[in-house]
Amino acid sequence: MSKKASIGVTGLAVMGRNLARNLARHGHTVALHNRSEQRTRELVEQFGDEGDFIPTYSAQEFVDALDRPRQIVIMVKAGAPTDAVIEEFAPLLEPGDVIVDAGNAHFADTRRREAALRERGLHFVGTGVSGGEEGALHGPSIMPGGSKESYESLGPLFEDISAKVDGAPCCTHIGPDGAGHFVKMVHNGIEYADMQLIAESFDLLRGALGYEPAQIAEVFRTWNTGRLDSYLIEITAEVLAHTDAATGKPFVDIVTDQAEQKGTGRWTVQIGLDLGVPISGIAEAVFARSLSGSAGLRAASRGLPGPTRVPIADATGFADDVERALYASKIVAYAQGFNQIQAGGAEYGWDIDLGAVAKIWRGGCIIRAKFLDDVTAAFSAEPGLPTLLTSGDFRKAVEDAQDAWRSVVATAVKLGIPTPGFSTALAYYDALRAERLPAALVQGQRDYFGAHTYRRVDREGSFHTAWATPERAEHPA
Ligand code: 6PG
């Protein structure tokens, strides 16, 4: 009997191909399958010498090539194609076998699929994989959900191929059913917020100081040597330093200013609304992309009046302030994202270790950053931390950033430079720390027009005031 594969990958477009190669490069025998045979052949032709591959050309052949429990990684388009592939393989599998969906699936789909396959005795593992093509090949951050049992066989393989930071793998069992895809979704939401804040910083340095993109690239390079050290800052500097070969102009000036989105950021916001978690930083980032793409609306509004732009005297001082505002706003965005994971965990009965999530985001993924060392430490020290903002180092950082943060937002407002990310982060921060919020008045308004009742600060129970009567008497509701 010839050697069997410890894992199989079906769907050999670039992400699937790179994951398969990564597994093989780590000494695992990998069965290969793809809807069209061509991709399978190409992979073996081009990269066959990287490890042990077993190319297969039918679903049955693929399943037969696998050791038990069989572990099949599906890497196809999220949605209907994923369901189709599951239905192709599930009937050929036996109880205890594992199907992994490593695409960017919606966690609700993952919950549905997991429940259905569990009924059939199969493990379904929705797995977040971050890091793009390069990450898939050289070490992504991996966020598997599904049963504990499935992680026993799958975990060692995934930990092996994941990125490593200080020797620790960027992979951990997140929690049951859809927990892995949920956490990947929030990762992407945070990714949107992080990108938006960086983009606003660029816009401020250019709009307020008149810096050229290449100059701003240098500023970002400097920032990348400090507490903002991160993959996104690093690539931002690269993009800004790039000159378009055809025109000789800065690359950033020849790209249309309409950002696209595949949908994971939007999902994060939709779920944030459902869970009632204020993730305003992520929401503003998604809306900023939508606004950028509203071409007709923007064209119609272009002539609207704005303020006169007064030049800023202390350019270096302002740039330093933007760094502080960016750091403080980033803390808010992550605080909100982690609160969403907390809320999702409570809603769906997942026991998610936030410190472990921060730890596996330190490497491999798009939001990887030095900052995540501190986030990991904060949640490890206090697993029930209500918000990152109150944890020692972050509290100190926002305290130190106070004046700069406010002055940058005020300057942006004065100059008419849109900074929805910075502004909402600061508003969220001020709302959290407020002794009293005007929500009390909103409760009064609701009771007035709809008898929706209110609670009092000094007594238990719900109350209603008879607003339409001259006495305006209060009654327990
Ligand atoms: C990752 C990325 C990856 C992808 C997203 C975002 O973690 O590797 O988040 O999943 O880049 O699809 O893309 P959009 O900006 O198009 O939503």
Coordinates of N, CA and C in Angstrom, one line a residue, residues 203-345:
D203 N -3.5 61.8 4.8 CA -4.2 63.0 4.3 C -4.0 64.2 5.1
L204 N -3.8 64.1 6.4 CA -3.5 65.2 7.3 C -2.1 65.8 7.0
L205 N -1.1 64.9 6.9 CA 0.2 65.3 6.6 C 0.3 66.0 5.3
R206 N -0.4 65.6 4.3 CA -0.4 66.2 3.0 C -1.2 67.5 3.0
G207 N -2.5 67.4 3.5 CA -3.4 68.5 3.5 C -3.0 69.6 4.4
A208 N -2.5 69.3 5.6 CA -2.2 70.4 6.5 C -0.8 70.9 6.4
L209 N 0.1 70.0 6.0 CA 1.5 70.4 5.9 C 2.0 70.6 4.5
G210 N 1.3 70.0 3.5 CA 1.7 70.1 2.2 C 2.9 69.2 1.9
Y211 N 3.1 68.1 2.7 CA 4.1 67.2 2.4 C 3.8 66.4 1.2
E212 N 4.9 66.0 0.4 CA 4.7 65.2 -0.7 C 4.7 63.7 -0.3
P213 N 4.1 62.8 -1.1 CA 4.0 61.4 -0.7 C 5.3 60.8 -0.3
A214 N 6.4 61.1 -1.0 CA 7.7 60.5 -0.7 C 8.2 61.0 0.7
Q215 N 7.9 62.2 1.0 CA 8.2 62.8 2.3 C 7.4 62.1 3.4
I216 N 6.1 61.8 3.1 CA 5.3 61.1 4.1 C 5.7 59.7 4.2
A217 N 6.2 59.1 3.2 CA 6.8 57.7 3.3 C 7.9 57.7 4.3
E218 N 8.7 58.8 4.3 CA 9.8 58.8 5.3 C 9.2 58.9 6.7
V219 N 8.2 59.8 6.9 CA 7.6 59.9 8.2 C 7.1 58.5 8.7
F220 N 6.4 57.8 7.8 CA 5.9 56.5 8.2 C 7.0 55.5 8.5
R221 N 8.1 55.7 7.7 CA 9.3 54.8 8.0 C 9.8 55.0 9.4
T222 N 9.8 56.3 9.8 CA 10.3 56.6 11.1 C 9.3 56.1 12.2
W223 N 8.0 56.3 11.9 CA 7.0 55.8 12.9 C 7.2 54.2 13.0
N224 N 7.6 53.6 11.9 CA 7.6 52.1 11.9 C 8.8 51.6 12.8
T225 N 9.6 52.5 13.3 CA 10.7 52.1 14.1 C 10.3 52.2 15.6
G226 N 9.1 52.7 15.8 CA 8.6 52.9 17.2 C 7.4 52.0 17.5
R227 N 6.6 52.6 18.4 CA 5.4 51.8 18.9 C 4.4 51.4 17.8
L228 N 4.5 52.2 16.7 CA 3.5 51.9 15.6 C 4.0 50.8 14.6
D229 N 5.2 50.3 14.9 CA 5.8 49.2 14.1 C 4.8 48.1 13.7
S230 N 4.5 48.1 12.4 CA 3.5 47.1 12.0 C 3.6 46.9 10.5
Y231 N 3.0 45.8 10.0 CA 3.0 45.5 8.6 C 2.3 46.6 7.8
L232 N 1.2 47.1 8.3 CA 0.4 48.0 7.5 C 1.1 49.4 7.4
I233 N 1.9 49.8 8.5 CA 2.6 51.0 8.3 C 3.8 50.8 7.4
E234 N 4.4 49.6 7.5 CA 5.5 49.3 6.6 C 5.1 49.4 5.1
I235 N 4.0 48.7 4.8 CA 3.6 48.7 3.4 C 3.1 50.1 2.9
T236 N 2.5 50.8 3.9 CA 2.1 52.2 3.5 C 3.3 53.0 3.0
A237 N 4.4 52.9 3.8 CA 5.6 53.7 3.4 C 6.1 53.2 2.0
E238 N 6.0 51.9 1.7 CA 6.4 51.4 0.4 C 5.5 52.0 -0.7
V239 N 4.2 52.0 -0.5 CA 3.2 52.4 -1.5 C 3.4 53.9 -1.7
L240 N 3.6 54.7 -0.6 CA 3.8 56.1 -0.8 C 5.1 56.5 -1.5
A241 N 6.1 55.7 -1.3 CA 7.4 56.0 -1.9 C 7.5 55.6 -3.4
H242 N 6.5 54.9 -3.8 CA 6.5 54.3 -5.2 C 6.1 55.4 -6.2
T243 N 6.8 55.4 -7.3 CA 6.6 56.4 -8.4 C 6.0 55.6 -9.6
D244 N 5.0 56.2 -10.2 CA 4.4 55.5 -11.4 C 5.3 55.6 -12.5
A245 N 5.6 54.5 -13.1 CA 6.6 54.5 -14.2 C 6.1 55.2 -15.4
A246 N 4.8 55.1 -15.7 CA 4.3 55.7 -17.0 C 4.3 57.3 -16.9
T247 N 4.0 57.8 -15.7 CA 3.8 59.3 -15.7 C 4.9 60.0 -14.8
G248 N 5.6 59.2 -14.0 CA 6.6 59.9 -13.2 C 6.0 60.5 -11.9
K249 N 4.7 60.3 -11.8 CA 4.0 60.9 -10.7 C 4.0 59.9 -9.5
P250 N 3.7 60.5 -8.3 CA 3.6 59.5 -7.1 C 2.5 58.5 -7.5
F251 N 2.8 57.3 -7.2 CA 1.8 56.2 -7.5 C 0.4 56.5 -6.9
V252 N 0.4 57.0 -5.7 CA -0.8 57.3 -5.0 C -1.7 58.3 -5.7
D253 N -1.1 59.1 -6.5 CA -1.9 60.1 -7.3 C -2.4 59.6 -8.6
I254 N -2.0 58.5 -9.0 CA -2.6 58.0 -10.3 C -3.6 56.9 -10.1
V255 N -3.9 56.6 -8.8 CA -4.9 55.6 -8.5 C -6.2 56.3 -8.2
T256 N -7.3 55.7 -8.7 CA -8.6 56.3 -8.4 C -8.8 56.3 -6.9
D257 N -9.4 57.3 -6.3 CA -9.6 57.4 -4.9 C -11.0 56.8 -4.5
Q258 N -11.2 55.6 -5.0 CA -12.5 54.9 -4.6 C -12.1 53.5 -4.1
A259 N -12.1 53.3 -2.8 CA -11.7 52.0 -2.2 C -12.8 50.9 -2.4
E260 N -12.3 49.8 -2.7 CA -13.3 48.7 -2.9 C -13.3 47.8 -1.6
Q261 N -14.2 46.9 -1.6 CA -14.3 46.0 -0.4 C -15.0 44.7 -0.8
K262 N -14.5 43.6 -0.3 CA -15.1 42.3 -0.6 C -16.2 42.0 0.3
G263 N -16.2 42.6 1.5 CA -17.4 42.4 2.3 C -17.2 42.0 3.8
T264 N -16.0 41.6 4.1 CA -15.8 41.2 5.5 C -15.9 42.3 6.5
G265 N -15.5 43.5 6.1 CA -15.7 44.7 7.0 C -17.1 45.0 7.2
R266 N -17.9 44.9 6.1 CA -19.3 45.2 6.2 C -20.0 44.1 7.1
W267 N -19.6 42.9 7.0 CA -20.1 41.8 7.9 C -19.8 42.2 9.4
T268 N -18.6 42.7 9.6 CA -18.2 43.0 11.0 C -19.2 44.0 11.6
V269 N -19.5 45.0 10.8 CA -20.4 46.1 11.2 C -21.8 45.6 11.4
Q270 N -22.2 44.8 10.4 CA -23.6 44.3 10.6 C -23.7 43.5 11.8
I271 N -22.8 42.6 12.1 CA -22.8 41.8 13.3 C -22.6 42.7 14.6
G272 N -21.8 43.7 14.5 CA -21.7 44.6 15.6 C -23.0 45.3 15.9
L273 N -23.8 45.6 14.9 CA -25.1 46.2 15.2 C -26.0 45.2 15.8
D274 N -26.0 43.9 15.3 CA -26.8 42.9 15.9 C -26.5 42.6 17.3
L275 N -25.2 42.7 17.6 CA -24.8 42.4 19.0 C -24.9 43.6 19.9
G276 N -25.1 44.8 19.3 CA -25.2 46.0 20.1 C -23.8 46.4 20.6
V277 N -22.8 46.1 19.9 CA -21.4 46.5 20.3 C -21.0 47.8 19.5
P278 N -20.7 48.9 20.2 CA -20.3 50.1 19.5 C -18.9 49.9 18.9
I279 N -18.8 49.5 17.6 CA -17.6 49.4 16.9 C -17.5 50.5 15.9
S280 N -17.6 51.8 16.4 CA -17.7 52.9 15.5 C -16.5 53.1 14.6
G281 N -15.3 52.7 15.1 CA -14.1 52.9 14.3 C -14.1 52.0 13.0
I282 N -14.6 50.8 13.2 CA -14.7 49.9 12.1 C -15.8 50.4 11.2
A283 N -16.9 50.8 11.8 CA -18.1 51.3 11.0 C -17.7 52.5 10.1
E284 N -17.0 53.5 10.7 CA -16.5 54.6 9.9 C -15.6 54.2 8.8
A285 N -14.8 53.2 9.1 CA -13.8 52.8 8.0 C -14.6 52.2 6.8
V286 N -15.6 51.4 7.1 CA -16.5 50.8 6.1 C -17.2 51.9 5.3
F287 N -17.8 52.9 6.1 CA -18.5 54.0 5.5 C -17.6 54.8 4.7
A288 N -16.4 55.0 5.1 CA -15.4 55.9 4.4 C -15.2 55.2 3.0
R289 N -15.1 53.9 3.0 CA -14.9 53.2 1.7 C -16.1 53.4 0.8
S290 N -17.3 53.3 1.4 CA -18.6 53.5 0.6 C -18.6 54.9 0.1
L291 N -18.3 55.9 1.0 CA -18.4 57.3 0.5 C -17.4 57.5 -0.6
S292 N -16.2 57.0 -0.5 CA -15.2 57.2 -1.5 C -15.7 56.6 -2.9
G293 N -16.5 55.6 -2.8 CA -17.0 55.0 -4.0 C -18.3 55.6 -4.5
S294 N -18.8 56.6 -3.8 CA -20.1 57.2 -4.2 C -19.7 58.3 -5.2
A295 N -19.4 58.0 -6.4 CA -18.8 58.9 -7.4 C -19.8 60.0 -7.7
G296 N -21.0 59.7 -8.0 CA -22.0 60.7 -8.4 C -22.3 61.7 -7.3
L297 N -22.4 61.2 -6.1 CA -22.7 62.0 -4.9 C -21.5 63.0 -4.7
R298 N -20.3 62.5 -4.8 CA -19.1 63.3 -4.6 C -19.0 64.3 -5.7
A299 N -19.3 63.9 -6.9 CA -19.1 64.9 -8.1 C -20.1 66.0 -7.8
A300 N -21.3 65.7 -7.4 CA -22.4 66.7 -7.2 C -22.0 67.6 -6.0
S301 N -21.2 67.2 -5.1 CA -20.9 67.9 -3.9 C -19.6 68.7 -3.9
R302 N -18.8 68.5 -4.9 CA -17.4 69.0 -5.0 C -17.3 70.5 -4.8
G303 N -18.3 71.2 -5.2 CA -18.2 72.7 -5.1 C -18.7 73.2 -3.8
L304 N -19.1 72.4 -2.8 CA -19.7 72.9 -1.6 C -18.6 73.7 -0.8
P305 N -19.0 74.7 -0.1 CA -18.0 75.6 0.5 C -17.3 74.9 1.7
G306 N -16.1 75.3 1.9 CA -15.3 74.8 3.1 C -14.5 76.0 3.7
P307 N -13.7 75.7 4.7 CA -12.9 76.8 5.4 C -11.7 77.2 4.6
T308 N -11.2 78.3 4.9 CA -9.9 78.7 4.3 C -8.8 78.0 5.1
R309 N -7.9 77.4 4.3 CA -6.8 76.7 4.9 C -5.7 77.6 5.4
V310 N -5.5 77.6 6.7 CA -4.3 78.4 7.2 C -3.1 77.5 7.4
P311 N -2.0 77.8 6.9 CA -0.8 76.9 7.1 C -0.4 76.7 8.5
I312 N 0.1 75.6 8.8 CA 0.5 75.2 10.2 C 2.0 75.6 10.4
A313 N 2.2 76.3 11.4 CA 3.6 76.9 11.6 C 4.6 75.8 12.0
D314 N 4.2 74.9 13.0 CA 5.2 73.9 13.4 C 4.9 72.6 12.8
A315 N 5.5 72.3 11.6 CA 5.2 71.1 10.9 C 5.6 69.9 11.6
T316 N 6.8 69.9 12.2 CA 7.3 68.7 12.9 C 6.5 68.4 14.1
G317 N 6.1 69.4 14.8 CA 5.3 69.3 16.0 C 3.9 68.6 15.6
F318 N 3.4 69.1 14.5 CA 2.1 68.6 14.0 C 2.2 67.1 13.6
A319 N 3.3 66.8 12.9 CA 3.5 65.4 12.5 C 3.6 64.5 13.7
D320 N 4.3 65.0 14.8 CA 4.4 64.2 16.0 C 3.0 64.0 16.6
D321 N 2.2 65.1 16.6 CA 0.9 65.0 17.2 C 0.0 64.0 16.4
V322 N 0.2 63.9 15.1 CA -0.6 63.0 14.3 C -0.2 61.5 14.7
E323 N 1.1 61.3 14.9 CA 1.6 60.0 15.4 C 0.8 59.6 16.7
R324 N 0.7 60.6 17.6 CA 0.1 60.3 18.9 C -1.4 60.1 18.7
A325 N -2.0 60.9 17.8 CA -3.5 60.7 17.6 C -3.7 59.3 16.9
L326 N -2.8 59.0 16.0 CA -3.0 57.7 15.3 C -2.9 56.5 16.3
Y327 N -1.9 56.6 17.2 CA -1.7 55.6 18.2 C -2.9 55.5 19.1
A328 N -3.4 56.6 19.6 CA -4.6 56.6 20.5 C -5.8 56.0 19.8
S329 N -6.0 56.4 18.5 CA -7.2 56.0 17.8 C -7.1 54.5 17.5
K330 N -5.9 54.0 17.3 CA -5.6 52.6 17.0 C -6.0 51.8 18.3
I331 N -5.6 52.3 19.4 CA -6.0 51.6 20.6 C -7.5 51.5 20.7
V332 N -8.2 52.6 20.4 CA -9.7 52.5 20.4 C -10.2 51.5 19.4
A333 N -9.7 51.5 18.2 CA -10.2 50.5 17.2 C -10.0 49.1 17.7
Y334 N -8.9 48.8 18.3 CA -8.6 47.4 18.8 C -9.5 47.1 20.0
A335 N -9.6 48.1 20.8 CA -10.5 47.9 22.0 C -11.9 47.5 21.6
Q336 N -12.4 48.2 20.6 CA -13.7 48.0 20.1 C -13.8 46.6 19.5
G337 N -12.8 46.2 18.7 CA -12.8 44.9 18.0 C -12.8 43.8 19.1
F338 N -11.9 43.9 20.1 CA -11.9 42.9 21.1 C -13.2 42.8 21.9
N339 N -13.8 44.0 22.1 CA -15.1 43.9 22.8 C -16.2 43.2 21.9
Q340 N -16.0 43.3 20.6 CA -16.9 42.6 19.7 C -16.7 41.1 19.8
I341 N -15.4 40.7 19.9 CA -15.1 39.2 20.1 C -15.7 38.7 21.4
Q342 N -15.5 39.5 22.5 CA -16.1 39.2 23.8 C -17.6 39.0 23.7
A343 N -18.3 40.0 23.0 CA -19.7 39.9 22.9 C -20.2 38.7 22.0
G344 N -19.5 38.4 20.9 CA -19.8 37.3 20.1 C -19.6 36.0 20.9
G345 N -18.5 35.9 21.7 CA -18.3 34.7 22.5 C -19.4 34.5 23.5

